[in-house]
Short mmCIF file of C-alpha atoms (C1' of nucleotides) in Angstrom, two decimals:
data_model
loop_
_atom_site.label_atom_id
_atom_site.label_comp_id
_atom_site.label_asym_id
_atom_site.label_seq_id
_atom_site.Cartn_x
_atom_site.Cartn_y
_atom_site.Cartn_z
CA MET A 1 35.91 -28.72 35.11
CA ALA A 2 37.34 -26.63 32.26
CA GLY A 3 36.23 -27.21 28.68
CA ARG A 4 37.18 -26.11 25.23
CA PRO A 5 37.77 -22.35 25.09
CA ARG A 6 35.71 -20.26 22.70
CA SER A 7 37.45 -19.61 19.44
CA PHE A 8 36.14 -16.10 18.73
CA ASP A 9 36.47 -12.67 20.33
CA ARG A 10 33.20 -12.04 22.12
CA ASP A 11 33.58 -8.25 22.07
CA ALA A 12 34.44 -8.21 18.39
CA ALA A 13 31.46 -10.42 17.62
CA LEU A 14 29.23 -8.11 19.65
CA ALA A 15 30.58 -5.11 17.75
CA ALA A 16 29.69 -6.83 14.49
CA ALA A 17 26.20 -7.47 15.83
CA VAL A 18 25.89 -3.81 16.79
CA GLU A 19 26.73 -2.80 13.24
CA GLN A 20 24.20 -5.20 11.76
CA PHE A 21 21.38 -4.05 14.03
CA TRP A 22 22.45 -0.47 13.42
CA ARG A 23 22.31 -0.91 9.66
CA GLU A 24 19.13 -2.94 9.29
CA GLY A 25 17.24 -2.66 12.56
CA TYR A 26 16.11 -5.47 14.82
CA GLU A 27 13.36 -7.04 12.72
CA ALA A 28 15.19 -6.97 9.41
CA THR A 29 18.33 -8.53 10.89
CA SER A 30 18.20 -12.32 10.71
CA ILE A 31 20.23 -14.82 12.67
CA ALA A 32 21.80 -15.87 9.38
CA THR A 33 23.13 -12.36 8.64
CA LEU A 34 24.29 -12.05 12.24
CA THR A 35 26.21 -15.33 12.23
CA SER A 36 27.75 -14.35 8.91
CA ALA A 37 28.75 -10.86 10.07
CA MET A 38 29.98 -12.07 13.44
CA GLY A 39 31.86 -15.05 12.01
CA VAL A 40 30.14 -17.37 14.44
CA SER A 41 27.95 -20.41 13.93
CA PRO A 42 24.40 -20.35 15.28
CA PRO A 43 24.98 -22.63 18.30
CA SER A 44 27.98 -20.56 19.37
CA LEU A 45 25.95 -17.40 19.05
CA TYR A 46 23.17 -18.80 21.20
CA ALA A 47 25.63 -20.16 23.76
CA ALA A 48 27.41 -16.83 24.06
CA PHE A 49 24.52 -14.36 23.82
CA GLY A 50 21.30 -16.20 24.64
CA ASP A 51 18.72 -15.51 21.94
CA LYS A 52 18.22 -12.77 19.36
CA ASN A 53 16.44 -10.55 21.85
CA ARG A 54 19.18 -10.69 24.47
CA LEU A 55 21.86 -10.18 21.84
CA PHE A 56 20.04 -7.09 20.68
CA GLU A 57 19.71 -5.79 24.23
CA GLU A 58 23.41 -6.25 24.80
CA ALA A 59 24.25 -4.68 21.45
CA SER A 60 21.97 -1.67 21.93
CA ALA A 61 23.30 -1.21 25.48
CA ALA A 62 26.84 -1.10 24.13
CA TYR A 63 25.77 1.39 21.46
CA PHE A 64 24.00 3.49 24.06
CA ARG A 65 27.03 3.51 26.37
CA LEU A 66 29.23 4.91 23.61
CA THR A 67 26.64 7.52 22.75
CA CYS A 68 26.36 8.62 26.35
CA GLU A 69 30.10 9.01 26.66
CA GLY A 70 29.99 11.55 23.85
CA LEU A 71 27.04 13.32 25.42
CA ASP A 72 28.75 13.52 28.79
CA ARG A 73 31.86 14.96 27.23
CA ALA A 74 29.80 17.62 25.45
CA ALA A 75 27.84 18.35 28.61
CA GLU A 76 31.02 19.45 30.35
CA LEU A 77 31.24 22.57 28.19
CA PRO A 78 30.67 25.74 30.24
CA THR A 79 27.27 26.80 28.92
CA ALA A 80 24.20 24.80 27.96
CA ARG A 81 24.22 26.38 24.52
CA GLU A 82 27.77 25.30 23.84
CA ALA A 83 26.99 21.83 25.15
CA ILE A 84 23.94 21.43 22.93
CA VAL A 85 25.77 22.78 19.89
CA ARG A 86 28.51 20.26 20.51
CA MET A 87 26.01 17.43 20.96
CA LEU A 88 24.30 18.28 17.70
CA ASP A 89 27.59 18.52 15.84
CA ASP A 90 28.86 15.25 17.29
CA THR A 91 25.58 13.67 16.25
CA ALA A 92 25.89 15.02 12.72
CA HIS A 93 29.32 13.42 12.46
CA ALA A 94 28.27 10.13 14.08
CA HIS A 95 25.29 9.76 11.73
CA THR A 96 27.32 10.24 8.57
CA ARG A 97 30.58 8.46 9.27
CA ALA A 98 31.59 6.31 6.34
CA ALA A 99 32.86 3.52 8.59
CA THR A 100 29.50 3.06 10.31
CA PRO A 101 25.92 2.79 9.05
CA PRO A 102 24.05 6.06 8.47
CA GLY A 103 21.73 7.39 11.14
CA CYS A 104 21.36 6.24 14.69
CA LEU A 105 20.28 2.91 16.13
CA MET A 106 18.88 4.42 19.32
CA LEU A 107 16.81 7.05 17.51
CA THR A 108 15.49 4.69 14.84
CA GLU A 109 14.71 1.38 16.49
CA PRO A 110 11.08 1.30 17.62
CA ARG A 111 11.76 -0.79 20.71
CA LEU A 112 14.36 1.59 22.17
CA THR A 113 11.84 4.04 23.60
CA ALA A 114 13.49 3.79 27.02
CA GLN A 115 16.86 4.89 25.64
CA ARG A 116 15.24 7.85 23.94
CA GLU A 117 13.60 8.82 27.21
CA GLU A 118 16.98 8.69 28.89
CA LEU A 119 18.41 10.85 26.12
CA HIS A 120 15.61 13.35 26.75
CA GLN A 121 16.44 13.30 30.45
CA ARG A 122 20.12 13.97 29.82
CA LEU A 123 19.31 16.91 27.57
CA LEU A 124 16.86 18.22 30.15
CA ASP A 125 19.42 17.89 32.92
CA ARG A 126 21.97 19.91 30.97
CA LEU A 127 19.43 22.59 30.14
CA ASP A 128 18.28 22.83 33.75
CA ARG A 129 21.89 23.16 34.83
CA GLY A 130 22.14 26.03 32.35
CA VAL A 131 19.23 27.74 34.04
CA LYS A 132 20.85 27.24 37.43
CA ASP A 133 24.19 28.50 36.10
CA GLY A 134 22.47 31.54 34.64
CA ASP A 135 23.44 30.93 31.01
CA VAL A 136 19.88 29.97 30.07
CA PRO A 137 17.05 32.41 30.78
CA PRO A 138 15.09 31.40 33.88
CA GLY A 139 11.78 31.34 32.04
CA ALA A 140 13.02 28.86 29.44
CA ARG A 141 10.78 25.84 28.94
CA THR A 142 13.59 23.36 29.28
CA ASP A 143 11.30 20.33 29.06
CA ARG A 144 9.83 21.50 25.77
CA LEU A 145 13.27 22.35 24.53
CA ALA A 146 14.57 18.88 25.35
CA SER A 147 11.64 17.26 23.52
CA PHE A 148 12.29 19.52 20.57
CA LEU A 149 15.95 18.57 20.53
CA VAL A 150 15.14 14.87 20.60
CA ALA A 151 12.83 15.45 17.65
CA VAL A 152 15.58 17.28 15.79
CA LEU A 153 18.08 14.51 16.52
CA ARG A 154 15.60 12.00 15.22
CA GLY A 155 15.12 14.09 12.12
CA MET A 156 18.86 14.25 11.59
CA SER A 157 19.10 10.47 11.87
CA GLY A 158 16.32 10.01 9.35
CA CYS A 159 17.92 12.51 7.00
CA ALA A 160 21.19 10.58 7.20
CA ARG A 161 19.35 7.35 6.49
CA ASP A 162 17.93 8.98 3.37
CA GLY A 163 21.42 9.84 2.17
CA GLY A 164 21.88 13.23 3.81
CA THR A 165 25.48 14.42 4.09
CA LEU A 166 27.34 15.78 7.08
CA GLU A 167 26.70 19.28 5.80
CA ASP A 168 22.96 18.59 5.48
CA LEU A 169 22.82 17.49 9.10
CA GLN A 170 24.92 20.40 10.29
CA GLU A 171 22.57 22.81 8.57
CA ILE A 172 19.61 21.22 10.30
CA ALA A 173 21.41 21.51 13.63
CA GLU A 174 22.36 25.12 12.97
CA THR A 175 18.80 26.02 12.00
CA ALA A 176 17.47 24.28 15.08
CA MET A 177 19.73 26.31 17.33
CA ALA A 178 17.77 29.41 16.32
CA ALA A 179 15.07 28.02 18.59
CA PHE A 180 17.45 28.06 21.53
CA PRO A 181 16.57 30.89 23.93
CA ALA A 182 18.90 33.85 23.79
CA GLN A 183 21.52 34.25 26.47
CA PRO A 184 20.05 36.46 29.22
CA GLU A 185 21.58 39.94 29.26
CA LYS A 186 23.34 41.16 32.37
CA ALA A 187 20.80 43.93 32.79
CA VAL A 188 17.31 43.08 31.58
CA ARG A 189 16.03 45.92 29.46
CA ARG A 190 12.35 46.54 30.12
CA PRO A 191 10.60 46.97 26.75
CA THR A 192 9.08 50.40 26.36
CA SER A 193 5.43 50.64 25.39
CA PRO A 194 4.68 52.46 22.11
CA MET B 1 -16.91 -11.48 -22.05
CA ALA B 2 -18.00 -10.54 -18.54
CA GLY B 3 -17.22 -12.75 -15.57
CA ARG B 4 -18.03 -12.96 -11.95
CA PRO B 5 -17.74 -9.55 -10.25
CA ARG B 6 -15.40 -9.17 -7.32
CA SER B 7 -17.08 -9.60 -3.99
CA PHE B 8 -15.15 -6.98 -2.01
CA ASP B 9 -14.76 -3.23 -2.12
CA ARG B 10 -11.36 -2.56 -3.62
CA ASP B 11 -11.04 0.90 -2.10
CA ALA B 12 -12.02 -0.34 1.35
CA ALA B 13 -9.52 -3.17 1.08
CA LEU B 14 -6.84 -0.71 0.02
CA ALA B 15 -7.69 1.51 2.98
CA ALA B 16 -7.24 -1.47 5.29
CA ALA B 17 -3.87 -2.16 3.68
CA VAL B 18 -2.87 1.45 4.18
CA GLU B 19 -3.64 1.15 7.87
CA GLN B 20 -1.64 -2.06 8.23
CA PHE B 21 1.41 -0.64 6.47
CA TRP B 22 1.00 2.56 8.46
CA ARG B 23 0.91 0.69 11.76
CA GLU B 24 3.66 -1.87 11.19
CA GLY B 25 5.69 -0.71 8.20
CA TYR B 26 6.36 -2.58 5.00
CA GLU B 27 8.70 -5.30 6.22
CA ALA B 28 6.79 -6.20 9.36
CA THR B 29 3.47 -6.45 7.51
CA SER B 30 2.89 -9.97 6.21
CA ILE B 31 0.52 -11.09 3.51
CA ALA B 32 -1.34 -13.04 6.20
CA THR B 33 -2.03 -9.93 8.28
CA LEU B 34 -2.98 -8.04 5.15
CA THR B 35 -5.48 -10.64 3.95
CA SER B 36 -6.93 -10.78 7.45
CA ALA B 37 -7.22 -7.00 7.77
CA MET B 38 -8.54 -6.56 4.25
CA GLY B 39 -11.00 -9.45 4.46
CA VAL B 40 -9.65 -10.91 1.24
CA SER B 41 -8.05 -14.26 0.47
CA PRO B 42 -4.49 -14.32 -0.89
CA PRO B 43 -5.38 -15.13 -4.53
CA SER B 44 -7.90 -12.28 -4.59
CA LEU B 45 -5.34 -9.92 -3.15
CA TYR B 46 -2.79 -10.86 -5.78
CA ALA B 47 -5.35 -10.63 -8.58
CA ALA B 48 -6.49 -7.19 -7.50
CA PHE B 49 -3.21 -5.59 -6.43
CA GLY B 50 -0.34 -7.51 -7.99
CA ASP B 51 2.21 -8.41 -5.36
CA LYS B 52 3.10 -7.03 -1.94
CA ASN B 53 5.35 -4.39 -3.46
CA ARG B 54 2.74 -3.00 -5.80
CA LEU B 55 0.11 -3.08 -3.09
CA PHE B 56 2.42 -1.06 -0.89
CA GLU B 57 3.11 1.42 -3.65
CA GLU B 58 -0.60 1.90 -4.24
CA ALA B 59 -1.24 2.19 -0.50
CA SER B 60 1.55 4.67 0.11
CA ALA B 61 0.48 6.69 -2.92
CA ALA B 62 -3.04 6.92 -1.50
CA TYR B 63 -1.64 7.95 1.86
CA PHE B 64 0.57 10.52 0.21
CA ARG B 65 -2.30 11.97 -1.80
CA LEU B 66 -4.31 12.57 1.36
CA THR B 67 -1.32 14.14 3.06
CA CYS B 68 -0.71 16.49 0.15
CA GLU B 69 -4.32 17.62 0.16
CA GLY B 70 -3.83 18.82 3.72
CA LEU B 71 -0.55 20.50 2.83
CA ASP B 72 -2.08 22.25 -0.15
CA ARG B 73 -4.94 23.54 1.97
CA ALA B 74 -2.48 24.89 4.55
CA ALA B 75 -0.30 26.41 1.83
CA GLU B 76 -3.16 28.66 0.78
CA LEU B 77 -2.89 30.71 3.97
CA PRO B 78 -1.68 34.25 3.26
CA THR B 79 1.82 34.07 4.75
CA ALA B 80 4.43 31.34 4.77
CA ARG B 81 4.57 31.46 8.56
CA GLU B 82 0.86 30.86 8.88
CA ALA B 83 1.05 28.07 6.33
CA ILE B 84 3.90 26.31 8.12
CA VAL B 85 2.22 26.69 11.51
CA ARG B 86 -0.91 25.16 10.07
CA MET B 87 1.03 22.31 8.48
CA LEU B 88 2.76 21.52 11.75
CA ASP B 89 -0.49 21.62 13.68
CA ASP B 90 -2.29 19.45 11.14
CA THR B 91 0.61 17.03 11.37
CA ALA B 92 0.43 16.96 15.17
CA HIS B 93 -3.24 16.02 14.91
CA ALA B 94 -2.76 13.47 12.13
CA HIS B 95 0.01 11.70 14.03
CA THR B 96 -2.00 11.29 17.21
CA ARG B 97 -5.51 10.54 16.00
CA ALA B 98 -7.00 7.65 17.93
CA ALA B 99 -8.67 6.22 14.82
CA THR B 100 -5.39 5.84 12.94
CA PRO B 101 -1.96 4.47 13.87
CA PRO B 102 0.43 6.86 15.58
CA GLY B 103 3.05 8.69 13.55
CA CYS B 104 3.33 8.94 9.80
CA LEU B 105 3.85 6.27 7.16
CA MET B 106 5.62 8.60 4.75
CA LEU B 107 8.06 9.91 7.36
CA THR B 108 8.82 6.51 8.87
CA GLU B 109 9.05 4.02 6.04
CA PRO B 110 12.65 3.72 4.83
CA ARG B 111 11.71 3.13 1.20
CA LEU B 112 9.64 6.32 0.87
CA THR B 113 12.60 8.62 0.39
CA ALA B 114 11.08 10.01 -2.80
CA GLN B 115 7.92 11.08 -0.98
CA ARG B 116 9.98 12.83 1.67
CA GLU B 117 11.89 14.65 -1.05
CA GLU B 118 8.61 15.80 -2.53
CA LEU B 119 7.50 16.96 0.92
CA HIS B 120 10.72 18.95 1.18
CA GLN B 121 10.04 20.47 -2.21
CA ARG B 122 6.53 21.51 -1.25
CA LEU B 123 7.77 23.17 1.93
CA LEU B 124 10.51 24.88 -0.04
CA ASP B 125 8.03 26.13 -2.65
CA ARG B 126 5.83 27.66 0.03
CA LEU B 127 8.80 29.31 1.73
CA ASP B 128 10.09 30.71 -1.55
CA ARG B 129 6.64 32.08 -2.29
CA GLY B 130 6.84 33.75 1.12
CA VAL B 131 10.06 35.43 0.08
CA LYS B 132 8.51 36.58 -3.19
CA ASP B 133 5.40 37.80 -1.35
CA GLY B 134 7.59 39.68 1.10
CA ASP B 135 6.39 37.92 4.25
CA VAL B 136 9.68 36.04 4.63
CA PRO B 137 12.95 38.04 4.80
CA PRO B 138 14.79 37.94 1.47
CA GLY B 139 17.97 36.57 3.02
CA ALA B 140 16.21 33.55 4.54
CA ARG B 141 17.85 30.23 3.76
CA THR B 142 14.64 28.60 2.60
CA ASP B 143 16.32 25.37 1.57
CA ARG B 144 17.86 24.89 5.00
CA LEU B 145 14.58 25.83 6.60
CA ALA B 146 12.72 23.23 4.56
CA SER B 147 15.22 20.53 5.52
CA PHE B 148 14.90 21.57 9.12
CA LEU B 149 11.12 21.35 8.94
CA VAL B 150 11.24 17.87 7.43
CA ALA B 151 13.51 16.85 10.30
CA VAL B 152 11.07 18.31 12.82
CA LEU B 153 8.14 16.53 11.17
CA ARG B 154 10.07 13.31 11.32
CA GLY B 155 10.80 13.92 14.95
CA MET B 156 7.14 14.54 15.65
CA SER B 157 6.24 11.28 13.96
CA GLY B 158 8.78 9.39 16.00
CA CYS B 159 7.57 11.04 19.19
CA ALA B 160 4.02 9.97 18.38
CA ARG B 161 5.21 6.42 17.74
CA ASP B 162 6.78 6.45 21.19
CA GLY B 163 3.47 7.40 22.75
CA GLY B 164 3.71 11.18 22.54
CA THR B 165 0.40 13.03 22.87
CA LEU B 166 -1.08 15.75 20.70
CA GLU B 167 0.17 18.30 23.20
CA ASP B 168 3.70 16.88 23.09
CA LEU B 169 3.75 17.24 19.33
CA GLN B 170 2.27 20.72 19.42
CA GLU B 171 4.95 21.81 21.85
CA ILE B 172 7.64 20.50 19.53
CA ALA B 173 6.05 22.37 16.64
CA GLU B 174 5.74 25.56 18.65
CA THR B 175 9.35 25.36 19.77
CA ALA B 176 10.47 24.72 16.20
CA MET B 177 8.70 27.83 14.99
CA ALA B 178 11.16 29.90 17.03
CA ALA B 179 13.64 29.02 14.30
CA PHE B 180 11.40 30.61 11.68
CA PRO B 181 12.88 33.93 10.52
CA ALA B 182 11.11 37.01 11.86
CA GLN B 183 8.73 38.88 9.64
CA PRO B 184 10.69 41.64 7.88
CA GLU B 185 9.86 45.10 9.16
CA LYS B 186 8.52 47.72 6.78
CA ALA B 187 11.61 49.86 7.29
CA VAL B 188 14.77 47.94 7.97
CA ARG B 189 16.52 49.42 10.96
CA ARG B 190 20.28 49.51 10.42
CA PRO B 191 21.90 48.30 13.65
CA THR B 192 24.01 50.97 15.34
CA SER B 193 27.56 50.12 16.25
CA PRO B 194 28.43 50.38 19.96
"C1'" DC C 1 46.89 -41.50 29.21
"C1'" DC C 2 41.27 -41.16 30.19
"C1'" DC C 3 37.49 -38.55 31.44
"C1'" DA C 4 34.63 -34.63 32.14
"C1'" DT C 5 33.51 -30.34 30.30
"C1'" DT C 6 32.79 -26.92 27.07
"C1'" DC C 7 32.86 -25.23 22.46
"C1'" DT C 8 32.16 -25.95 17.24
"C1'" DG C 9 29.93 -27.21 12.84
"C1'" DT C 10 26.36 -29.75 10.27
"C1'" DA C 11 22.03 -30.60 9.66
"C1'" DG C 12 17.45 -30.00 10.48
"C1'" DC C 13 13.34 -28.76 13.63
"C1'" DG C 14 8.43 -26.52 13.19
"C1'" DA C 15 6.67 -22.09 11.88
"C1'" DT C 16 6.11 -18.53 8.84
"C1'" DC C 17 7.46 -15.95 4.72
"C1'" DA C 18 5.63 -14.30 -0.18
"C1'" DC C 19 3.24 -16.41 -3.55
"C1'" DT C 20 0.37 -19.67 -6.68
"C1'" DA C 21 -1.82 -24.11 -9.01
"C1'" DT C 22 -6.10 -26.06 -8.82
"C1'" DT C 23 -10.79 -26.48 -8.26
"C1'" DG C 24 -15.32 -24.94 -7.85
"C1'" DA C 25 -18.61 -21.09 -7.40
"C1'" DT C 26 -20.85 -17.01 -9.54
"C1'" DG C 27 -21.68 -13.79 -12.60
"C1'" DT C 28 -22.85 -11.94 -17.83
"C1'" DC C 29 -23.64 -13.28 -22.37
"C1'" DG C 30 -26.06 -15.52 -26.59
"C1'" DC D 1 -30.93 -22.75 -20.72
"C1'" DG D 2 -25.75 -23.54 -22.03
"C1'" DA D 3 -21.14 -21.27 -22.90
"C1'" DC D 4 -17.90 -18.58 -21.20
"C1'" DA D 5 -15.31 -15.45 -18.34
"C1'" DT D 6 -13.82 -14.09 -14.01
"C1'" DC D 7 -13.54 -14.47 -9.10
"C1'" DA D 8 -12.85 -17.06 -4.50
"C1'" DA D 9 -11.14 -20.56 -1.35
"C1'" DT D 10 -8.27 -24.51 -0.20
"C1'" DA D 11 -4.16 -26.20 -0.05
"C1'" DG D 12 0.42 -26.23 -0.72
"C1'" DT D 13 4.98 -24.39 -3.27
"C1'" DG D 14 10.15 -23.62 -2.05
"C1'" DA D 15 12.59 -20.38 0.85
"C1'" DT D 16 13.69 -18.42 5.04
"C1'" DC D 17 12.60 -17.43 9.87
"C1'" DG D 18 14.49 -18.23 14.96
"C1'" DC D 19 16.35 -21.86 17.16
"C1'" DT D 20 18.43 -26.54 18.59
"C1'" DA D 21 19.74 -31.84 18.71
"C1'" DC D 22 23.59 -34.18 17.79
"C1'" DA D 23 28.20 -35.56 17.15
"C1'" DG D 24 33.04 -34.36 16.85
"C1'" DA D 25 37.01 -31.30 18.46
"C1'" DA D 26 39.65 -29.04 21.92
"C1'" DT D 27 40.84 -28.01 26.51
"C1'" DG D 28 42.04 -29.00 31.95
"C1'" DG D 29 42.14 -32.34 35.91
"C1'" DG D 30 43.16 -36.97 37.42
#
DNA sequence: CCCATTCTGTAGCGATCACTATTGATGTCG
DNA sequence: CGACATCAATAGTGATCGCTACAGAATGGG
């Protein structure tokens, strides 16, 4: 009932697939480049991962899981502002690491709309928690802010793809944070009319 | 010395090519879809436009020219803030028009890095003019601001590609404008120490 | 050992890729 | 009209696409 064991590390092969999809995107990545990068012949690839679509789904899910771990760690910071700053800075680093392709698979790949929506939701959740905790002003449009942040993240990814450096991305993030609503003061000062 | 005249409108065919590249990108657009959309047989296409690369260059150049016309019109507004607001709003409309594909060819296509650099330069020029005109504070980091704005534009394009509406994009633009430096006051008030 | 089972590599499937040789149609010229 | 120049359409180039049939190699159970 037992047959010949597979001769390659499935996780390592998947990681190689992640990198390929990350670097070139789904459409531009061919089975030939995948088999070459993964060190696996086509029949083995299809036996282990199904078809190109399912391999991509598994690869993007693995990528997404890692990304979310970073987001969750940043979200634990005491205030929403600190959490968002950390997320943006982590992103700047992740998009410009020499060991990995520039930019972000999740933010670039057209078919990963669902992942981007989940990213939006996670940002929104952290912002709403900030409102509840009192470190974000109660009138803040958290939904708009989350959409804005997703747009900025996307812009950072694109900038990295175009050769932007870590510093370039950090400057974008820093500039974007100027749009973050100011911390509410303990006593709200009523503006005086002229 | 004169031969048979071409039986199709070159400009109309180019416009159809622009739309195809705009909708699907360079790689995903095949000669077959182009000839179908342009109403031209392959040999005619190659005779009139060279190869796929040169057709794309001509198409993206035409797209870019139209985009720049809009930017130049917006740049004529009296202050840099007004100009940028207008640019963002025009972009929101252009990315969500029903008659054209969602998003932006220039901001999405990987190989159009040069066009994005020129966009950055145009934004920077307008911001620097704002500093010279006095409607942007002299200490403003216009280069960072321009990079930030390109990132936001890219984010808006991506949002539109994911199905974002005109209102979604306008909210992103409005939120981004909170990062625009405040108009300098006539008399600078020195902050008092506590 | 033999057999069943599962993996591996070669080799190739039909379809599509960007692109073009060939042939015939259609125009302007003398 | 005939000569010539240019375009258009069919058909097909070799290469590559995603994917798989087939045959040999490596395991565990009897």
